[in-house]
Coordinates of C-alpha atoms in Angstrom, one line a residue:
Chain A
X1 CA 15.6 20.9 195.7
X2 CA 17.3 24.2 195.0
X3 CA 14.2 26.2 194.2
X4 CA 12.6 25.3 197.5
X5 CA 15.7 26.3 199.5
X6 CA 16.0 29.5 197.5
X7 CA 12.5 30.4 198.7
X8 CA 13.8 30.4 202.3
X9 CA 16.9 32.4 201.6
X10 CA 16.8 36.1 202.5
X11 CA 18.4 38.3 199.8
X12 CA 22.1 38.6 200.4
X13 CA 22.0 36.4 203.5
X14 CA 24.5 34.1 201.9
X15 CA 26.5 34.2 198.7
X16 CA 24.1 33.9 195.9
X17 CA 24.8 31.2 193.4
X18 CA 23.1 32.0 190.2
X19 CA 23.2 29.2 187.7
X20 CA 25.0 30.2 184.5
X21 CA 22.8 30.9 181.6
X22 CA 22.2 28.2 179.0
X23 CA 21.9 29.9 175.7
X24 CA 19.8 27.1 174.4
X25 CA 17.3 27.9 177.1
X26 CA 16.5 31.2 175.4
X27 CA 13.3 30.8 173.5
X28 CA 10.6 32.9 172.1
X29 CA 6.9 32.1 172.2
X30 CA 5.4 30.9 169.1
X31 CA 2.2 32.7 168.2
X32 CA -0.1 29.9 169.2
X33 CA 1.4 29.9 172.7
X34 CA 1.3 33.7 172.9
X35 CA -2.3 33.8 171.9
X36 CA -3.2 31.2 174.5
X37 CA -1.4 33.1 177.2
X38 CA -3.1 36.3 176.3
X39 CA -6.4 34.7 176.7
X40 CA -5.5 33.3 180.1
X41 CA -4.3 36.6 181.4
X42 CA -7.1 38.5 183.3
X43 CA -8.6 41.4 181.6
X44 CA -7.3 44.8 182.8
X45 CA -9.7 46.8 184.8
X46 CA -7.4 49.5 186.0
X47 CA -7.6 53.1 185.3
X48 CA -5.3 56.1 186.0
X49 CA -1.9 54.8 187.1
X50 CA -2.9 51.1 187.0
X51 CA -4.1 49.0 184.1
X52 CA -2.4 46.1 182.5
X53 CA -2.7 47.6 179.1
X54 CA -0.8 50.7 179.9
X55 CA 2.3 50.6 177.7
X56 CA 4.6 51.4 180.7
X57 CA 3.1 48.9 183.2
X58 CA 6.2 46.9 182.9
X59 CA 9.8 47.7 182.0
X60 CA 10.6 48.4 178.4
X61 CA 14.3 48.0 178.9
X62 CA 17.0 47.3 181.5
X63 CA 17.3 50.2 183.8
X64 CA 13.6 50.8 184.0
X65 CA 12.1 51.1 187.5
X66 CA 8.3 51.1 187.3
X67 CA 5.5 51.5 189.9
X68 CA 2.2 49.9 189.2
X69 CA -1.0 50.0 191.2
X70 CA -3.3 47.0 191.3
X71 CA -6.9 46.7 192.6
X72 CA -7.5 43.0 192.6
X73 CA -5.8 39.7 193.0
X74 CA -6.5 38.9 189.4
X75 CA -4.9 42.2 188.4
X76 CA -1.8 41.3 190.3
X77 CA -1.5 37.7 189.0
X78 CA -2.0 38.8 185.4
X79 CA 0.6 41.5 185.7
X80 CA 3.1 39.2 187.3
X81 CA 2.6 36.6 184.6
X82 CA 3.1 39.2 181.8
X83 CA 6.2 40.5 183.5
X84 CA 7.7 37.0 184.0
X85 CA 7.0 36.1 180.4
X86 CA 8.5 39.3 179.0
X87 CA 11.6 39.0 181.3
X88 CA 12.2 35.4 180.3
X89 CA 11.6 36.1 176.6
X90 CA 14.4 38.7 176.7
X91 CA 16.8 36.2 178.2
X92 CA 16.9 37.8 181.6
X93 CA 16.9 36.2 185.1
X94 CA 13.5 36.9 186.7
X95 CA 12.8 37.2 190.4
X96 CA 9.2 37.5 191.7
X97 CA 8.7 38.7 195.2
X98 CA 5.3 37.9 196.6
X99 CA 3.5 39.6 199.5
X100 CA -0.3 39.7 199.4
X101 CA -0.7 36.3 197.9
X102 CA 1.1 33.1 199.1
X103 CA 4.2 32.2 197.2
X104 CA 2.8 28.8 196.3
X105 CA -0.3 30.4 194.8
X106 CA 1.7 32.8 192.6
X107 CA 4.0 29.9 191.6
X108 CA 1.0 27.8 190.6
X109 CA -0.4 30.7 188.6
X110 CA 2.8 31.3 186.7
X111 CA 3.1 27.6 186.1
X112 CA -0.2 27.8 184.2
X113 CA 0.2 31.2 182.6
X114 CA 3.8 31.3 181.5
X115 CA 4.9 28.8 178.9
X116 CA 8.2 27.1 179.8
X117 CA 7.9 28.3 183.4
X118 CA 8.9 25.0 185.0
X119 CA 11.9 24.5 182.8
X120 CA 13.0 28.0 183.5
X121 CA 12.5 27.5 187.2
X122 CA 14.5 24.3 187.1
X123 CA 17.4 26.1 185.3
X124 CA 17.3 28.8 187.9
X125 CA 16.2 31.4 185.4
X126 CA 13.1 32.3 187.5
X127 CA 12.5 32.3 191.2
X128 CA 9.4 33.1 193.2
X129 CA 10.4 34.3 196.7
X130 CA 8.5 35.4 199.8
X131 CA 8.8 39.2 199.7
X132 CA 8.5 40.0 203.4
X133 CA 11.1 37.3 204.2
X134 CA 13.4 39.2 201.9
X135 CA 12.6 42.8 202.8
X136 CA 12.1 42.2 206.5
X137 CA 14.8 39.5 207.0
X138 CA 15.8 41.0 210.3
X139 CA 12.2 41.4 211.5
X140 CA 12.1 45.0 210.4
X141 CA 12.6 47.1 207.3
X142 CA 16.3 48.2 207.0
X143 CA 16.5 50.0 203.6
X144 CA 20.3 50.0 203.4
X145 CA 20.5 46.3 204.0
X146 CA 17.9 45.6 201.4
X147 CA 19.5 47.9 198.9
X148 CA 22.9 46.2 199.5
X149 CA 21.3 42.8 199.0
X150 CA 19.7 43.8 195.7
X151 CA 23.1 45.1 194.6
X152 CA 24.6 41.7 195.3
X153 CA 21.8 39.9 193.5
X154 CA 22.4 42.2 190.4
X155 CA 26.1 41.5 190.4
X156 CA 25.6 37.7 190.7
X157 CA 23.1 37.8 187.9
X158 CA 25.5 39.6 185.6
X159 CA 28.4 37.3 186.6
X160 CA 26.2 34.3 185.6
X161 CA 26.0 35.7 182.1
X162 CA 22.5 37.1 182.0
X163 CA 21.9 40.4 180.3
X164 CA 20.1 41.5 183.4
X165 CA 17.9 40.9 186.4
X166 CA 14.1 41.5 186.2
X167 CA 12.5 41.9 189.6
X168 CA 8.8 42.0 190.2
X169 CA 8.0 43.0 193.8
X170 CA 4.6 43.1 195.4
X171 CA 5.2 45.9 197.9
X172 CA 2.0 45.4 199.9
X173 CA 4.0 44.4 203.0
X174 CA 5.2 48.0 203.2
X175 CA 1.6 49.2 204.1
X176 CA 2.2 47.9 207.6
X177 CA 5.8 49.1 207.9
X178 CA 6.9 51.4 210.6
X179 CA 7.3 54.9 209.1
X180 CA 4.7 54.0 206.5
X181 CA 4.8 55.3 203.0
X182 CA 7.3 58.0 203.7
X183 CA 10.0 55.4 204.6
X184 CA 9.2 53.2 201.6
X185 CA 9.2 56.2 199.3
X186 CA 12.6 57.3 200.5
X187 CA 13.9 53.7 200.1
X188 CA 12.4 53.5 196.6
X189 CA 13.9 56.9 195.6
X190 CA 17.4 56.0 196.8
X191 CA 17.2 52.5 195.2
X192 CA 17.1 54.1 191.8
X193 CA 20.9 54.3 192.0
X194 CA 20.9 50.5 191.5
X195 CA 19.1 50.9 188.2
X196 CA 21.6 53.4 186.8
X197 CA 23.9 50.6 185.9
X198 CA 21.4 49.3 183.3
X199 CA 21.7 45.7 184.7
X200 CA 18.4 45.5 186.4
X201 CA 14.7 46.3 185.6
X202 CA 11.9 46.2 188.1
X203 CA 8.3 46.8 188.7
X204 CA 7.0 47.6 192.2
X205 CA 3.3 46.6 192.6
X206 CA 1.3 48.5 195.2
X207 CA -2.2 47.6 196.3
X208 CA -4.4 50.5 195.7
X209 CA -6.8 49.2 198.3
X210 CA -4.2 49.3 201.1
X211 CA -2.6 52.7 200.5
X212 CA -4.3 56.1 200.6
X213 CA -4.1 58.5 197.7
X214 CA -1.3 60.7 199.2
X215 CA 0.7 57.6 200.1
X216 CA 0.3 56.3 196.6
X217 CA 1.4 59.6 195.2
X218 CA 4.5 59.5 197.3
X219 CA 5.6 56.0 196.5
X220 CA 4.8 56.4 192.8
X221 CA 6.8 59.6 192.6
X222 CA 9.8 57.7 193.8
X223 CA 9.7 55.7 190.6
X224 CA 11.0 57.2 187.3
X225 CA 8.2 55.4 185.5
X226 CA 4.5 55.2 186.4
X227 CA 2.0 54.4 183.7
X228 CA 0.3 57.6 182.5
X229 CA 3.0 59.8 184.1
X230 CA 6.3 61.3 183.0
X231 CA 9.0 58.8 182.1
X232 CA 12.5 59.4 183.2
X233 CA 15.5 57.3 182.2
X234 CA 19.0 57.6 183.5
X235 CA 22.4 56.0 183.4
X236 CA 25.5 56.3 185.5
X237 CA 27.9 54.3 187.6
X238 CA 28.6 54.1 191.3
X239 CA 32.2 55.1 190.7
X240 CA 32.1 57.8 188.1
X241 CA 30.7 61.3 189.0
X242 CA 28.5 61.2 185.9
X243 CA 24.8 61.0 185.4
X244 CA 22.9 60.9 182.1
X245 CA 19.2 61.6 182.2
X246 CA 16.6 61.5 179.4
X247 CA 12.8 61.8 179.1
X248 CA 10.8 64.0 181.4
X249 CA 10.8 64.9 185.0
X250 CA 7.9 66.6 186.8
X251 CA 6.0 66.3 190.0
X252 CA 5.2 62.7 189.2
X253 CA 8.8 61.5 189.4
X254 CA 10.9 64.5 190.6
X255 CA 12.1 62.7 193.9
X256 CA 13.9 60.3 191.6
X257 CA 16.2 63.0 190.2
X258 CA 16.7 64.5 193.6
X259 CA 17.8 61.2 195.1
X260 CA 20.1 60.4 192.2
X261 CA 21.8 63.8 192.5
X262 CA 22.0 63.4 196.2
X263 CA 23.9 60.1 195.9
X264 CA 26.5 61.3 193.3
X265 CA 30.0 60.7 194.6
X266 CA 32.1 63.6 195.9
X267 CA 34.1 65.7 193.5
X268 CA 33.4 67.4 190.2
X269 CA 30.2 66.2 188.7
X270 CA 29.0 66.0 185.1
X271 CA 25.3 65.7 184.3
X272 CA 24.3 65.0 180.7
X273 CA 20.7 66.2 180.3
X274 CA 20.9 66.7 176.6
X275 CA 18.1 64.3 176.0
X276 CA 15.9 65.6 178.9
X277 CA 12.9 66.9 177.1
X278 CA 11.2 68.4 180.1
X279 CA 12.3 69.4 183.6
X280 CA 10.0 71.2 186.0
X281 CA 11.1 74.1 188.2
X282 CA 11.7 71.8 191.2
X283 CA 13.9 69.6 189.1
X284 CA 15.9 72.5 187.8
X285 CA 16.3 73.7 191.4
X286 CA 17.6 70.3 192.5
X287 CA 20.4 70.6 190.0
X288 CA 21.3 74.2 191.2
X289 CA 21.0 73.1 194.8
X290 CA 23.5 70.3 194.1
X291 CA 26.1 72.8 193.1
X292 CA 25.2 75.1 196.0
X293 CA 25.7 72.3 198.5
X294 CA 29.0 71.1 197.2
X295 CA 31.3 74.1 197.6
X296 CA 34.6 73.5 195.8
X297 CA 33.1 71.0 193.4
X298 CA 32.1 72.0 189.9
X299 CA 28.8 70.8 188.5
X300 CA 28.7 70.8 184.8
X301 CA 25.3 70.4 183.1
X302 CA 25.0 69.7 179.4
X303 CA 21.5 70.4 178.3
X304 CA 19.1 72.0 175.8
X305 CA 19.1 75.8 175.5
X306 CA 15.6 75.8 177.0
X307 CA 16.8 74.0 180.2
X308 CA 19.9 76.1 180.3
X309 CA 17.7 79.2 180.5
X310 CA 15.6 77.7 183.3
X311 CA 18.7 76.7 185.2
X312 CA 20.1 80.3 185.0
X313 CA 16.7 81.7 186.1
X314 CA 16.5 79.5 189.2
X315 CA 20.2 79.9 190.0
X316 CA 19.7 83.7 190.1
X317 CA 22.6 86.0 190.8
X318 CA 24.2 83.9 193.4
X319 CA 25.3 81.3 191.0
X320 CA 27.3 78.4 192.6
X321 CA 30.0 76.6 190.7
X322 CA 27.6 75.5 188.0
X323 CA 28.8 75.3 184.4
X324 CA 25.8 75.2 182.0
X325 CA 26.7 74.0 178.5
X326 CA 23.7 74.4 176.2
X327 CA 23.7 72.0 173.4
X328 CA 21.5 72.9 170.4
X329 CA 19.3 70.3 168.9
X330 CA 19.2 68.0 172.0
Chain B
X1 CA 2.5 92.7 183.9
X2 CA -0.4 92.4 186.3
X3 CA 0.0 93.0 189.9
X4 CA -0.7 90.1 192.2
X5 CA -4.2 90.1 193.5
X6 CA -5.8 91.6 190.4
X7 CA -6.0 90.4 186.8
X8 CA -4.0 92.6 184.6
X9 CA -6.8 93.5 182.3
X10 CA -10.1 92.0 181.2
X11 CA -9.3 88.9 179.2
X12 CA -10.9 88.4 175.8
X13 CA -13.5 85.7 176.5
X14 CA -12.3 82.2 175.6
X15 CA -14.0 80.4 172.8
X16 CA -17.4 79.4 174.0
X17 CA -17.3 76.1 172.3
X18 CA -14.6 73.7 171.3
X19 CA -15.2 74.3 167.6
X20 CA -13.4 77.7 168.0
X21 CA -10.3 75.8 168.9
X22 CA -10.0 76.6 172.5
X23 CA -9.0 73.9 175.0
X24 CA -10.8 73.3 178.3
X25 CA -9.8 70.5 180.6
X26 CA -9.9 69.5 184.3
X27 CA -6.8 68.1 186.0
X28 CA -5.9 66.4 189.2
X29 CA -2.8 65.0 190.9
X30 CA -2.6 62.2 188.3
X31 CA -2.9 64.5 185.3
X32 CA 0.0 66.9 185.6
X33 CA 2.0 65.1 182.8
X34 CA -1.0 64.5 180.6
X35 CA -2.3 68.0 180.9
X36 CA 1.2 69.4 180.1
X37 CA 1.3 67.3 176.9
X38 CA -2.1 68.6 175.9
X39 CA -1.0 72.2 176.5
X40 CA 2.2 71.7 174.5
X41 CA 0.4 70.2 171.6
X42 CA -2.3 72.9 171.6
X43 CA 0.2 75.8 172.0
X44 CA 2.4 74.4 169.2
X45 CA -0.6 74.2 167.0
X46 CA -1.4 77.8 167.9
X47 CA 1.9 78.9 166.5
X48 CA 4.2 79.0 169.5
X49 CA 7.7 77.8 168.7
X50 CA 11.0 76.9 170.2
X51 CA 12.0 78.3 173.5
X52 CA 8.9 80.4 173.8
X53 CA 6.8 77.3 173.5
X54 CA 9.0 75.4 176.0
X55 CA 8.9 78.3 178.4
X56 CA 5.1 78.7 178.2
X57 CA 4.7 74.9 178.7
X58 CA 6.9 75.0 181.8
X59 CA 5.1 78.0 183.2
X60 CA 1.7 76.3 182.8
X61 CA 3.2 73.1 184.4
X62 CA 4.4 75.1 187.4
X63 CA 0.9 76.7 188.0
X64 CA -0.8 73.3 187.6
X65 CA 1.7 71.7 190.0
X66 CA 1.0 74.5 192.5
X67 CA -2.8 73.9 192.1
X68 CA -2.3 70.2 192.8
X69 CA 0.0 70.7 195.7
X70 CA -1.6 73.7 197.4
X71 CA -4.9 74.3 195.6
X72 CA -7.0 71.4 196.7
X73 CA -5.4 68.8 194.5
X74 CA -7.3 69.6 191.3
X75 CA -8.4 72.4 189.0
X76 CA -9.5 73.5 185.6
X77 CA -7.5 74.9 182.7
X78 CA -8.6 76.8 179.7
X79 CA -6.4 77.8 176.8
X80 CA -7.4 80.1 174.0
X81 CA -5.8 82.4 171.4
X82 CA -6.9 85.9 170.6
X83 CA -5.1 88.6 168.5
X84 CA -1.9 86.8 168.3
X85 CA -1.7 86.1 172.1
X86 CA -2.1 82.7 173.8
X87 CA -4.1 82.9 177.1
X88 CA -4.1 80.3 179.8
X89 CA -6.4 80.4 182.8
X90 CA -6.0 78.0 185.6
X91 CA -8.5 77.8 188.4
X92 CA -8.1 75.8 191.6
X93 CA -9.8 75.6 195.0
X94 CA -7.0 76.8 197.2
X95 CA -6.1 80.2 198.6
X96 CA -3.4 80.8 196.0
X97 CA 0.2 81.6 196.7
X98 CA 0.1 81.8 200.5
X99 CA 2.2 82.9 203.3
X100 CA 4.0 79.8 204.4
X101 CA 3.5 78.5 208.0
X102 CA 6.7 80.2 209.0
X103 CA 5.1 83.6 208.2
X104 CA 7.1 84.0 205.0
X105 CA 5.8 86.6 202.6
X106 CA 3.2 85.4 200.1
X107 CA 5.2 84.6 196.9
X108 CA 4.2 86.6 193.8
X109 CA 7.0 85.5 191.5
X110 CA 8.6 88.9 191.5
X111 CA 11.5 87.8 193.7
X112 CA 13.6 84.6 193.6
X113 CA 13.2 82.7 196.9
X114 CA 16.4 82.4 198.9
X115 CA 18.5 79.2 198.5
X116 CA 17.1 77.9 201.8
X117 CA 13.5 78.0 200.5
X118 CA 12.1 74.7 199.1
X119 CA 9.4 76.2 196.9
X120 CA 8.2 79.4 195.3
X121 CA 10.3 79.2 192.2
X122 CA 7.5 78.1 189.9
X123 CA 5.9 81.6 190.0
X124 CA 9.3 83.2 189.5
X125 CA 9.8 81.0 186.4
X126 CA 6.3 81.6 185.1
X127 CA 6.8 85.4 185.4
X128 CA 10.0 85.2 183.3
X129 CA 8.8 82.7 180.8
X130 CA 5.5 84.4 179.9
X131 CA 4.6 87.9 179.0
X132 CA 2.1 88.4 181.8
X133 CA 1.2 86.5 185.0
X134 CA -1.7 87.6 187.2
X135 CA -3.8 86.2 190.1
X136 CA -7.3 86.6 191.2
X137 CA -7.7 85.2 194.7
X138 CA -11.1 84.6 196.1
X139 CA -12.4 82.6 199.1
X140 CA -13.4 79.7 197.0
X141 CA -10.2 79.4 195.0
X142 CA -7.6 81.1 192.9
X143 CA -7.4 81.9 189.2
X144 CA -4.1 82.4 187.6
X145 CA -3.8 83.9 184.1
X146 CA -0.8 83.6 181.8
X147 CA -0.3 85.2 178.5
X148 CA 2.3 84.9 175.8
X149 CA 2.4 86.5 172.4
X150 CA 2.7 84.0 169.6
X151 CA 5.5 86.1 168.1
X152 CA 7.8 88.1 170.3
X153 CA 7.3 91.8 170.3
X154 CA 3.7 91.8 169.2
X155 CA 2.5 92.8 172.6

């Protein structure tokens, strides 16, 4: 049975065959079903960065990369069910990566909580996979290999005709990873590049009982979206030296911008920050530093007059090849 | 502009109760974004506009971020307006802008840190984006005061 074999398959270990989408399989919940599901989903008990009811506890659109903290198994299951339902409703392919709960337990829960789950699973539209087997396929965490595997999965999903891939990953395995939260935070920050294509959305679930406060800060700050914190959105491609950013960037998500800038291809670079409503000092500095560390390349930033002023202030007199184009009314 | 280490001048006392329209709030590491949004809404309501508003909000954000990173992870913020000037006072539980481990000079915001430095630009920005910036460092914490005139040139 394909779904069972899929459970054994590490990401990217073999060529992924994603069943082509069947347009007739797209469906929306009728209200009776929706009400029933809502009643079966556990009540939120989270506060701060957690909480099922937080509007940004799951992706709002493709390209969103969300961190979410849970405090109980019921929290985790309820959130996973909501994510799966929303992803399927929007016609996406959904992949659930388990960690703290057995794959079979999560699958059973989704079977009960998500209408049409079995049909979707049979059609290959949703898979529940063992997370550690995916992330630690070689016995240890190799961030570059995992990122490459996700890139392959995203391409295969697009090739099969889906609008996008929705990935829900319980990241609790990473609490025991060598290098700890710092390694995972760096991986998460660099993985944002995958989301810039707008073909994937994801939520990374962290167990608030397993990570200390400073570690949670670090991993959450590697995500552009954390409930209750600044929301950053971005778009770009691997080939073009262009990055568009919108929303807000502050201490709660600044490493995301730094990692995106760091991974821009060589050559002249253009950053469209016209729709960036807020950037803190560290973020402005990361843009200036990009220009300072790429001698010979010109970095052009289109932004609001307010951000232009801040960029000029942090650049100081020793301005590198930074072209600041203020756009009024952004 | 006040010298570092001393407040520039005695501040008019903030509103004693919320009915006078002042804002008082506590913040911690999870509340940088939310506190900034509160400050932005309050300052806009107090009459700050455009780039002066955006600059003031950024300045407050930088001081709050410093408090979270270096001032014990939390603090208290008060905002009030008096005589056409918006005042913001931020207290934390840290030693204030400190000499870094490498023995660098204590940043005061008067100089832009060198390109090699990772931090210290928040104070530089705050000094340029507000009318005054001053510190009061005590053993149990640091108080930073920012002011900006609602309309330019009135102070």
